[in-house]
Short mmCIF file of C-alpha atoms in Angstrom, two decimals:
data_model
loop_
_atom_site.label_atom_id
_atom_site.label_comp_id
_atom_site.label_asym_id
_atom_site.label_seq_id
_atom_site.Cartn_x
_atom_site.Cartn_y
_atom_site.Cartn_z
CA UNK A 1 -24.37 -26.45 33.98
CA UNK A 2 -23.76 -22.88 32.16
CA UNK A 3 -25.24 -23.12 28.71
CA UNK A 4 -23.96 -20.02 26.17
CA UNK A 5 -24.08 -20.99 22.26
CA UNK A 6 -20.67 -20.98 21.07
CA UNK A 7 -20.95 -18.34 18.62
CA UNK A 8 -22.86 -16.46 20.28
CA UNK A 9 -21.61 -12.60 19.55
CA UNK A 10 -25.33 -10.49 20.17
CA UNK A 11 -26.53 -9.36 23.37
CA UNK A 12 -27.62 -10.95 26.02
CA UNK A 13 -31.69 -10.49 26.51
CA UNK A 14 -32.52 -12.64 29.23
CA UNK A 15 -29.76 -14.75 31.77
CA UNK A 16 -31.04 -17.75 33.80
CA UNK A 17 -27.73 -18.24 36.34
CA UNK A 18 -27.86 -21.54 38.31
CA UNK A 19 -31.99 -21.70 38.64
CA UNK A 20 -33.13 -24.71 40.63
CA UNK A 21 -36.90 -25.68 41.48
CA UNK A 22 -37.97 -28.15 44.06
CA UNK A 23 -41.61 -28.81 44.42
CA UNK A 24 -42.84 -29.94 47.35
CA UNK A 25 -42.54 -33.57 48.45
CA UNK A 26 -40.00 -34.07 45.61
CA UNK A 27 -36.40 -35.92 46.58
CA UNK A 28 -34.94 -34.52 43.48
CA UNK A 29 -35.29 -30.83 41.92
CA UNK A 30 -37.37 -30.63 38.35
CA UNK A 31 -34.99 -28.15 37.24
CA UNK A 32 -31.66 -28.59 38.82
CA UNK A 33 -29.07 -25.58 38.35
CA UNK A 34 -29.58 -24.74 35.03
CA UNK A 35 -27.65 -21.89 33.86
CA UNK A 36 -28.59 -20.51 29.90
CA UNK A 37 -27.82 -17.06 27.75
CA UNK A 38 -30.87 -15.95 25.68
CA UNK A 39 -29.37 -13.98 22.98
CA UNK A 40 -31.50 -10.78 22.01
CA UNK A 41 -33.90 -10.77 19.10
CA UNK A 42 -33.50 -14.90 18.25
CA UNK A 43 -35.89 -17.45 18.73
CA UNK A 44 -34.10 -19.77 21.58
CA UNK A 45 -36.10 -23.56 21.33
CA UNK A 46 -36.42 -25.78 24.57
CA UNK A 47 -36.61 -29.54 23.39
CA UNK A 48 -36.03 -32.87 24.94
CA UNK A 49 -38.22 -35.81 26.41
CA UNK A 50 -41.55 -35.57 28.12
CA UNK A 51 -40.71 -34.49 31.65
CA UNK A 52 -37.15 -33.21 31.24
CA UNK A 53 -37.88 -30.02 32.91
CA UNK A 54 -38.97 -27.83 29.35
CA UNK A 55 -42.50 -25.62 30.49
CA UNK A 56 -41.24 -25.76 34.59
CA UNK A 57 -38.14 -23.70 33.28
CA UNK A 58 -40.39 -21.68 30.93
CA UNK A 59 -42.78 -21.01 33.65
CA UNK A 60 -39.51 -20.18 35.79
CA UNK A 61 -38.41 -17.36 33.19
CA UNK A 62 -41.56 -14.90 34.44
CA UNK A 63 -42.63 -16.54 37.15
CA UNK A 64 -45.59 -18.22 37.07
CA UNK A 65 -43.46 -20.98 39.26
CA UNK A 66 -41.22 -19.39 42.05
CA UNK A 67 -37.78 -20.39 41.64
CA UNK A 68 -35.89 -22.37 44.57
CA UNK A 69 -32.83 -20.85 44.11
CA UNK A 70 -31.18 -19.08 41.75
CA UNK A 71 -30.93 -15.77 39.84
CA UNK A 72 -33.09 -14.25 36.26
CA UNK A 73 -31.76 -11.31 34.42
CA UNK A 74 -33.92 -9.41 31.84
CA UNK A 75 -31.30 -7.46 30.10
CA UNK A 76 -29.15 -6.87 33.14
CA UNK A 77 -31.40 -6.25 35.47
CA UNK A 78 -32.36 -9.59 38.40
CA UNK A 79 -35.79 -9.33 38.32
CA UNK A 80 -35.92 -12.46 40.15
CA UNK A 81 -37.78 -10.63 43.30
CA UNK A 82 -39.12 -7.83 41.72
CA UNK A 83 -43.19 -7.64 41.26
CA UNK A 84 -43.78 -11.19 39.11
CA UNK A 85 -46.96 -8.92 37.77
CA UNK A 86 -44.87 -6.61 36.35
CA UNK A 87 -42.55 -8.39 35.16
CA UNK A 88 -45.14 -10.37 33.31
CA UNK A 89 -46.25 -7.56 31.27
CA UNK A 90 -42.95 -7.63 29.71
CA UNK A 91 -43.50 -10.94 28.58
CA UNK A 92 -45.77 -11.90 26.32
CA UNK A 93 -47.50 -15.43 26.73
CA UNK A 94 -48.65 -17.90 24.21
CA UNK A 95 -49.65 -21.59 25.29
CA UNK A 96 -50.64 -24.90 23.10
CA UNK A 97 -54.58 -24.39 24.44
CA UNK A 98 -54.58 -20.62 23.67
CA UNK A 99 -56.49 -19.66 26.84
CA UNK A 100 -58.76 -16.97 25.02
CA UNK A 101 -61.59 -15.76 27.62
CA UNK A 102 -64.82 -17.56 25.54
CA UNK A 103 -67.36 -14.67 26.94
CA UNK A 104 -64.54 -12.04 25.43
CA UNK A 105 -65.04 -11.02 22.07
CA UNK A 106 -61.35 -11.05 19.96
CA UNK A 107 -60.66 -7.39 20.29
CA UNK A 108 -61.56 -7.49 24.32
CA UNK A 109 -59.07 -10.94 24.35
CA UNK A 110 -56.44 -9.47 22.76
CA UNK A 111 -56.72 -5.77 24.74
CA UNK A 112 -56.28 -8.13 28.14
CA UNK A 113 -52.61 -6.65 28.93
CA UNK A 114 -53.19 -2.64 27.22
CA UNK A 115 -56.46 -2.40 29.54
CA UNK A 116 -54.42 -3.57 33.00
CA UNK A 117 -51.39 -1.04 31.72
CA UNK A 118 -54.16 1.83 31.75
CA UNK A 119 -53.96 2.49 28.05
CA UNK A 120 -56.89 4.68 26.73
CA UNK A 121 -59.61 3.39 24.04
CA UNK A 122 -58.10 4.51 21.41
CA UNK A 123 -55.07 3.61 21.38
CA UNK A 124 -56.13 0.47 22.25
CA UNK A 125 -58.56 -0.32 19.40
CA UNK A 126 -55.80 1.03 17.25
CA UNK A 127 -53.37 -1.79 18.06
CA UNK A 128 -56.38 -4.47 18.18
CA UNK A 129 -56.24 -3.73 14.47
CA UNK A 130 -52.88 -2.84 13.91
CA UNK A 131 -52.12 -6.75 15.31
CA UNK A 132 -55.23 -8.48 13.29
CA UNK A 133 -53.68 -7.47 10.17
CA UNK A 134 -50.47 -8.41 11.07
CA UNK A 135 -51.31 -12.09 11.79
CA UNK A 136 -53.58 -11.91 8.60
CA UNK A 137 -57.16 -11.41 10.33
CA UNK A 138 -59.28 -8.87 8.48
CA UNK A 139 -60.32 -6.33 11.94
CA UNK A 140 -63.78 -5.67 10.81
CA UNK A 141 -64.09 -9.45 10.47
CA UNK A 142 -63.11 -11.10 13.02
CA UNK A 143 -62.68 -7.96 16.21
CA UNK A 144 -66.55 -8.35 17.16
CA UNK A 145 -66.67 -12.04 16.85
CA UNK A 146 -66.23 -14.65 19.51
CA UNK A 147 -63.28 -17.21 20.07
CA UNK A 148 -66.00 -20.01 19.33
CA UNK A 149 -66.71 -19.11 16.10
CA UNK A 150 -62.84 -19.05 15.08
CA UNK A 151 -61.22 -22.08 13.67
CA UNK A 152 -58.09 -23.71 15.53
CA UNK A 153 -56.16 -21.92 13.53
CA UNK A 154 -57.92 -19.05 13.87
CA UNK A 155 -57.62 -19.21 17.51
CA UNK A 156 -54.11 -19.83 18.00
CA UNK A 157 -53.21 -16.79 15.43
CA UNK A 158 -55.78 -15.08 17.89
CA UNK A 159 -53.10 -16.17 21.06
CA UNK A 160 -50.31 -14.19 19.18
CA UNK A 161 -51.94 -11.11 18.95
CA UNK A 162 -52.45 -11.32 22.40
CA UNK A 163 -49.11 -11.79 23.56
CA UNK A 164 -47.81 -9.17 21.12
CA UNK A 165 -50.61 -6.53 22.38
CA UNK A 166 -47.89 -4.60 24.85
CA UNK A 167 -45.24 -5.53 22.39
CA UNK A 168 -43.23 -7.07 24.49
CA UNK A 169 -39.64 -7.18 24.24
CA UNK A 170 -40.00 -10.96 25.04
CA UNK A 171 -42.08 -13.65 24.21
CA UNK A 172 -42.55 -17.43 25.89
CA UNK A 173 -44.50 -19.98 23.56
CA UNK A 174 -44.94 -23.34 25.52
CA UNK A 175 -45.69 -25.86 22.10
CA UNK A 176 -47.69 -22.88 20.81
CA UNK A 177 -48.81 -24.89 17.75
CA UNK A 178 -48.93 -28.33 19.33
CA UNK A 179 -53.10 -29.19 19.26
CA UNK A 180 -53.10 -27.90 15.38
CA UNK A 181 -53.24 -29.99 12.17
CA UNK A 182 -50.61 -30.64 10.18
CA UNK A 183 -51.23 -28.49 7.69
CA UNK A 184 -52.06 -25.43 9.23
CA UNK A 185 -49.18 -25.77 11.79
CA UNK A 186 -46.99 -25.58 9.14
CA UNK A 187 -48.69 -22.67 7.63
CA UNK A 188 -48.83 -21.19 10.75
CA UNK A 189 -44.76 -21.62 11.37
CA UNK A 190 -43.97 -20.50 8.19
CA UNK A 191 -46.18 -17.29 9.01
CA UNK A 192 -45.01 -16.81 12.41
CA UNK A 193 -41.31 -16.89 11.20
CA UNK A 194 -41.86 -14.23 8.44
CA UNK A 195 -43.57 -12.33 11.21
CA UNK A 196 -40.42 -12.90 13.38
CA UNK A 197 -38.18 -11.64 10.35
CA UNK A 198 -39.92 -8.65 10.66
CA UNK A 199 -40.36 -7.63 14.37
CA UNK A 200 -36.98 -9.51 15.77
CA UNK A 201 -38.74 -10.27 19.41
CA UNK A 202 -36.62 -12.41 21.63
CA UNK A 203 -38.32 -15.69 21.85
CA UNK A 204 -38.56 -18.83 24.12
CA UNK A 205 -40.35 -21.69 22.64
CA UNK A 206 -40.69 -25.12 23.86
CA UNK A 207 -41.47 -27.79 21.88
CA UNK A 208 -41.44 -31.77 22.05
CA UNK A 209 -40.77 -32.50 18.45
CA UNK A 210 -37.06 -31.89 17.03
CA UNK A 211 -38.47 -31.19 13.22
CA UNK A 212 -39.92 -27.97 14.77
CA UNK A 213 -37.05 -26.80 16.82
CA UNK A 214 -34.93 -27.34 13.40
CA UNK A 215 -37.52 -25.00 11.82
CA UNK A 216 -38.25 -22.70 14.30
CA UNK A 217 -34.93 -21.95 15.84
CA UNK A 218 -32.03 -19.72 15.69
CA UNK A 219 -30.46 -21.74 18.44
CA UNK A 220 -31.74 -24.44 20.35
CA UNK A 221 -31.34 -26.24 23.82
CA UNK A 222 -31.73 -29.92 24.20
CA UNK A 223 -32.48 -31.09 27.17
CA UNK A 224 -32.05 -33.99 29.74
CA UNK A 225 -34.25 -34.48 32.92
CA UNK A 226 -34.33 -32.07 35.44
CA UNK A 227 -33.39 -29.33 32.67
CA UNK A 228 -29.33 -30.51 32.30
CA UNK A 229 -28.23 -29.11 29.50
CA UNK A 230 -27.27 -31.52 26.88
CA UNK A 231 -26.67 -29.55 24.06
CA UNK A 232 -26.84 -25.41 23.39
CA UNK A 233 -26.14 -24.52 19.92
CA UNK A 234 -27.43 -23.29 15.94
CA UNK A 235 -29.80 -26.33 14.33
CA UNK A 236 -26.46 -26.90 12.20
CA UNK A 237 -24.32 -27.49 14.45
CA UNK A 238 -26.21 -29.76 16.63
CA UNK A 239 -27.40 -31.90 13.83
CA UNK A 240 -23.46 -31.98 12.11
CA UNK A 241 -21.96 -32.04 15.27
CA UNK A 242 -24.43 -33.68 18.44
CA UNK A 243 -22.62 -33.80 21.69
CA UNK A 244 -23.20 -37.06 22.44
CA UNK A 245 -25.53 -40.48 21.83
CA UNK A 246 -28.29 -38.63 23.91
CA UNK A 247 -28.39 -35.44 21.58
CA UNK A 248 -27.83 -37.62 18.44
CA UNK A 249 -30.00 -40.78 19.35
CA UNK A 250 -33.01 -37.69 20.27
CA UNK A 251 -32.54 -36.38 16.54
CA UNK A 252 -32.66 -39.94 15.61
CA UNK A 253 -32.60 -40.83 11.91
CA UNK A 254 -32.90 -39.47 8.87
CA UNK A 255 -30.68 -36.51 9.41
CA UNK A 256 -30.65 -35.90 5.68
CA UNK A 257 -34.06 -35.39 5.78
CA UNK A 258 -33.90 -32.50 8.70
CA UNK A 259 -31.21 -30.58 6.91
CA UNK A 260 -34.20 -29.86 4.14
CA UNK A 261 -35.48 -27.89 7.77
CA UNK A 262 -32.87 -26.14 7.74
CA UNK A 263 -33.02 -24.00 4.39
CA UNK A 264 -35.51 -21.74 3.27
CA UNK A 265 -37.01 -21.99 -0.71
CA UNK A 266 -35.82 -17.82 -0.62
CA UNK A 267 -32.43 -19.36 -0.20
CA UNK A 268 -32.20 -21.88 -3.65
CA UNK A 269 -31.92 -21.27 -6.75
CA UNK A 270 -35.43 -21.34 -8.37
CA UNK A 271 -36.58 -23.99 -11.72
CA UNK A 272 -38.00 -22.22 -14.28
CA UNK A 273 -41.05 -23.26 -15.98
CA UNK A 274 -42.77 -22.05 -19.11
CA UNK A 275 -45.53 -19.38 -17.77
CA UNK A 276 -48.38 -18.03 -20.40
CA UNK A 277 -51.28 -15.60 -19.51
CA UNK A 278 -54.73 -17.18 -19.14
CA UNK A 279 -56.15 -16.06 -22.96
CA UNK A 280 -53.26 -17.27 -24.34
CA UNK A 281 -53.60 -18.71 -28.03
CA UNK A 282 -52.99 -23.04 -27.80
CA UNK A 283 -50.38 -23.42 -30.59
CA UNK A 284 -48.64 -20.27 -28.34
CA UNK A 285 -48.50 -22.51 -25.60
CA UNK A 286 -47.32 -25.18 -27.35
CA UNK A 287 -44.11 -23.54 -28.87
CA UNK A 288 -43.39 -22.40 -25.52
CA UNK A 289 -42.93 -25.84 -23.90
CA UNK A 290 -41.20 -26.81 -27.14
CA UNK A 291 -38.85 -23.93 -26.29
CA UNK A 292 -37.92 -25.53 -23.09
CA UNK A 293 -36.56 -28.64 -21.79
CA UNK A 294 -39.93 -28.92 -19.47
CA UNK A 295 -43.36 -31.24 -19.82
CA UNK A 296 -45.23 -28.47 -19.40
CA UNK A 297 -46.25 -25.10 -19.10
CA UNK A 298 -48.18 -23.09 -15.74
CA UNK A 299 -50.76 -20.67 -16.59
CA UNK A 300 -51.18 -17.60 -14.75
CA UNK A 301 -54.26 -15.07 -14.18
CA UNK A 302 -53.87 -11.48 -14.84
CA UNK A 303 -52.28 -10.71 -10.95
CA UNK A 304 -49.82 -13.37 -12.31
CA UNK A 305 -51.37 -16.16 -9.88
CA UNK A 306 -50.68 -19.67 -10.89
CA UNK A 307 -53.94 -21.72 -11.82
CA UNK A 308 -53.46 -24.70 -14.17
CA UNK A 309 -50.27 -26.90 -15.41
CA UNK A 310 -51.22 -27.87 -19.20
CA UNK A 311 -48.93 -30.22 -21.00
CA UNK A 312 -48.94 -30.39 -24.82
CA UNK A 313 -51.59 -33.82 -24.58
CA UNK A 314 -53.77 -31.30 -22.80
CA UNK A 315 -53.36 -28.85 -25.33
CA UNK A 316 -54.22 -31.72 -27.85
CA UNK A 317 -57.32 -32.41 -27.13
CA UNK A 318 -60.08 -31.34 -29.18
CA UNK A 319 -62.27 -28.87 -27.07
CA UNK A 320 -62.06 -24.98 -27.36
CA UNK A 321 -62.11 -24.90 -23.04
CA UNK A 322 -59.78 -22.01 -22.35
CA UNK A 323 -56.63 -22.62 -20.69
CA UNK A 324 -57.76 -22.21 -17.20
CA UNK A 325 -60.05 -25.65 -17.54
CA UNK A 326 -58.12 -28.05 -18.73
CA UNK A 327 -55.21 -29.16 -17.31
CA UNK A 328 -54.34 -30.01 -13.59
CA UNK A 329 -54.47 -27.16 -10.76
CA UNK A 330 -51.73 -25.52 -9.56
CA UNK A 331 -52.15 -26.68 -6.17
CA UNK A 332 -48.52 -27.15 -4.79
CA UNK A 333 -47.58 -23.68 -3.40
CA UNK A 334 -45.21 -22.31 -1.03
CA UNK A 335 -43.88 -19.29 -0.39
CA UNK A 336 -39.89 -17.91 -0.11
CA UNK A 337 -39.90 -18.14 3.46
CA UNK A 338 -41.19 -21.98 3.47
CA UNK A 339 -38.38 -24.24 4.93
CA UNK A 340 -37.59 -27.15 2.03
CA UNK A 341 -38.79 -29.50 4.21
CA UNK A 342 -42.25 -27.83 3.43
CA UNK A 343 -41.54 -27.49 0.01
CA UNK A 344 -40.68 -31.76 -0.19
CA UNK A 345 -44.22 -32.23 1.72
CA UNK A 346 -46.23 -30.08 -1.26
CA UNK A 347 -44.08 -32.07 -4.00
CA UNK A 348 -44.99 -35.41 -2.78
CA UNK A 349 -48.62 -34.45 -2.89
CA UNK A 350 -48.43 -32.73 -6.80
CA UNK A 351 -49.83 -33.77 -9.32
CA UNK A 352 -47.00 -32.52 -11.30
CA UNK A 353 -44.18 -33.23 -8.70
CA UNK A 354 -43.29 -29.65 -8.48
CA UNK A 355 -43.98 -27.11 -5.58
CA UNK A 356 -44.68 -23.36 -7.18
CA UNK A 357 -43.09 -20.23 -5.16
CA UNK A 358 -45.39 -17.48 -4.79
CA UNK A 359 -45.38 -14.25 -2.84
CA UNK A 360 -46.87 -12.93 -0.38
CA UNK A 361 -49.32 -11.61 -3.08
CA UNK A 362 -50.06 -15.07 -4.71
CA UNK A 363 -47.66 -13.77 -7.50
CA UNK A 364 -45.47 -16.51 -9.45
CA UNK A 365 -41.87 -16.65 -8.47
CA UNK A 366 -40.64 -20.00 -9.60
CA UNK A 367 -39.93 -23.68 -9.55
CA UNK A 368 -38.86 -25.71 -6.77
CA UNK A 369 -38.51 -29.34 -8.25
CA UNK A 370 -36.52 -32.01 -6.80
CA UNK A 371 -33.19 -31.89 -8.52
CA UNK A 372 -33.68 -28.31 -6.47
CA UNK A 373 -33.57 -30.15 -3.29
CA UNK A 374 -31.27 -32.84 -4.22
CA UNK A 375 -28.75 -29.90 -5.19
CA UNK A 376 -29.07 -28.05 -1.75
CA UNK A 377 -28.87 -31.59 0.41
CA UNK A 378 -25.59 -32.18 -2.22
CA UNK A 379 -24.17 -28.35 -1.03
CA UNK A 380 -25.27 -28.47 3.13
CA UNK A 381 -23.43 -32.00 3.06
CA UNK A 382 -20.07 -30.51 1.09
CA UNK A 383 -20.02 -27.81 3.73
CA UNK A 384 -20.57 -30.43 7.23
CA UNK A 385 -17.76 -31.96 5.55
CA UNK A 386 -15.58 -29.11 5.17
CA UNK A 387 -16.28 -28.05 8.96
CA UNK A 388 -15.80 -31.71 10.35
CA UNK A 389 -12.20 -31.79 8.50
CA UNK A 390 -11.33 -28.77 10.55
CA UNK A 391 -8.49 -29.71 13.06
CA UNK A 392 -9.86 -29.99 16.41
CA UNK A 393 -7.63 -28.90 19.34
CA UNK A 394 -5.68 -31.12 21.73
CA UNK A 395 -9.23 -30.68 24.29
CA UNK A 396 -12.11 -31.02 21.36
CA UNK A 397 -13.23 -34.93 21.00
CA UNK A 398 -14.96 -35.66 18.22
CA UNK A 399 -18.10 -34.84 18.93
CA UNK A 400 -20.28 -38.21 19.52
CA UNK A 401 -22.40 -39.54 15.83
CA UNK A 402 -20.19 -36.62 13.73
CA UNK A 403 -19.19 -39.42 11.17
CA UNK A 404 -22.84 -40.52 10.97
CA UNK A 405 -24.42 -37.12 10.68
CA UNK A 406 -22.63 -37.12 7.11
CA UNK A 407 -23.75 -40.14 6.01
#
């Protein structure tokens, strides 16, 4: 089956043209003549059911697993014979159980591919810290210290470095943050995908869980057993539009919901809440949130950092505490590149039912409430509508659940 999103108009990084893989003593093929177009600088996901064929055709893409048959292209060139060690170096490799070397400290881990390419010592320790600070690891911290005295999260940050340490054109992550918590996966995603905004690598990224392919992809391929292509298109279109009851019964319910994935907080239009220094005088405070049609007011430190909702009851009470000890914390916060899915998850855990936008510097940006939410689900389901009342031509069907996918 040939797989190319249908508006796909950027170039083409890598092409996989009818790959098949038998294993040995297998009647049928794991990946049977799958044929895809990996468009350059966009994250590309691989999802569908456990054994449909997802890491074997990852694995096929550099070739850790010899294909049967069939033909890889890495931007034009078939590099399906050429040396697989080579061509791995222009790959780099991220997998759910990291695979750090424990006797190596962080800065020998993540120097694995710039030693084997003969790069000298300095410019080596230069990008060691050069790629610490860009996944958010302080270098004379954490370049000395061992992978068992990281966290999980820690680790896996660790993992990215590493495959970014040649910067690689191309980069395969097989459920990269699959064995983390909740929480710091989705820290983790929404830091990955800022980091993405900024260095545009073509990525391949397999997951099991559709949430995550919502989030994490500019296009994504679901998948049937032995790696048929079910579906090849944007997160939109797949969850307006799914192909048919396999594509629409593996997104499964609650498409509203997964729409929220699909929007970023930088994208909304931001609540504004009353915001006073810390130091602030009380009745000051209180004819601010008189001012406005809001229960409350946030207080901010001196870099402008949220640290305490006070309502006027707070301010009431007869104690000279200063602002930053009473109240409740300001412990709700996202940042612009947080999906709204992300921002929903921090709401329902408030105390004030409101998730607080900061930057990258901790600084206040806004409000996102959820009237904010309700008002973006209200404008992404106007606009499925208008694209599912578009006439179809004489050879379009209706695409399988469309009617639903509105509901």
């Amino acid at each position: 089956m040939n797989a190319t999103a249908s508006d796909h108009t950027g170039r083409v990084k890598i092409r996989l043209e009818n790959l098949v893989k038998t294993f040995p003593g297998q009647a049928e093929s794991a990946v049977d003549n799958l044929s895809l177009d990996i468009p350059e600088g966009e994250i590309v996901i691989l999802v569908g059911p456990s054994g449909c064929g997802k890491t074997t055709t990852m694995k096929l893409i550099n070739r850790l697993i010899e294909p049967t048959s069939g033909r890889i292209f890495l931007e034009d060139e078939d590099v399906t014979h050429v040396n697989p060690d080579r061509l791995r170096r222009r790959m780099g490799y991220v997998i759910q159980q990291i695979g750090l070397f424990p006797h190596m400290t962080i800065a020998e881990n993540i120097a694995t591919v710039p030693k084997l390419l003969g790069w000298d010592r300095r410019r080596i320790a230069a990008r060691v810290d050069e790629l610490l600070e860009t996944v958010g690891m302080d270098p004379a911290t954490y370049r000395h210290r061992h992978p068992k005295e990281l966290s999980g999260g820690q680790r896996q940050r660790v993992g990215v470095a590493r495959a970014m340490s040649a910067d690689p054109d191309v980069m395969l992550m097989d459920e990269p943050f699959g064995a983390i918590d909740p929480i710091t996966r989705d820290r983790l995603q929404n830091e990955f995908l800022r980091l993405q905004s900024e260095i545009k690598k073509t990525i391949i990224f397999v997951t099991h869980d559709i949430e995550e392919a919502i989030k994490m992809g500019d296009r994504i391929a679901i998948l049937r057993e032995h790696s048929h292509v079910a579906q090849y298109d944007t997160p939109e279109r797949i969850l307006v539009d799914p192909a048919d009851d396999f594509v629409a019964d593996f997104i499964g319910r609650g498409a509203a919901l997964k729409r929220c994935g699909l929007s970023r907080v930088s994208e909304v239009e931001l609540t504004e809440w009353p915001t006073v220094p810390d130091g602030t005088n009380r009745d000051q405070v209180r004819q601010a949130i008189a001012r406005s049609d809001k229960g409350g007011a946030l207080v901010l430190d001196a870099q402008r950092r949220p640290q305490r909702w006070v309502s006027a009851e707070h301010l009431s009470r007869p104690d000279n505490l200063p602002l930053s000890q009473i109240g409740l914390p300001a412990d709700a916060l996202v940042q612009p590149h947080s999906t709204l899915s992300d921002a929903l998850n921090e709401m329902l855990t408030a105390r004030y039912a409101s998730a607080i936008v900061v930057d990258g510097s901790g600084g206040y940006l806004g409000v996102v409430d959820i009237e904010t939410i309700n008002e973006a689900v209200r404008g992404m389901r106007q606009a499925e509508r208008g694209r599912l009342r578009e006439p179809l031509s004489a050879d379009q069907p209706t695409p399988a659940g469309a009617e639903e996918a509105t509901a």
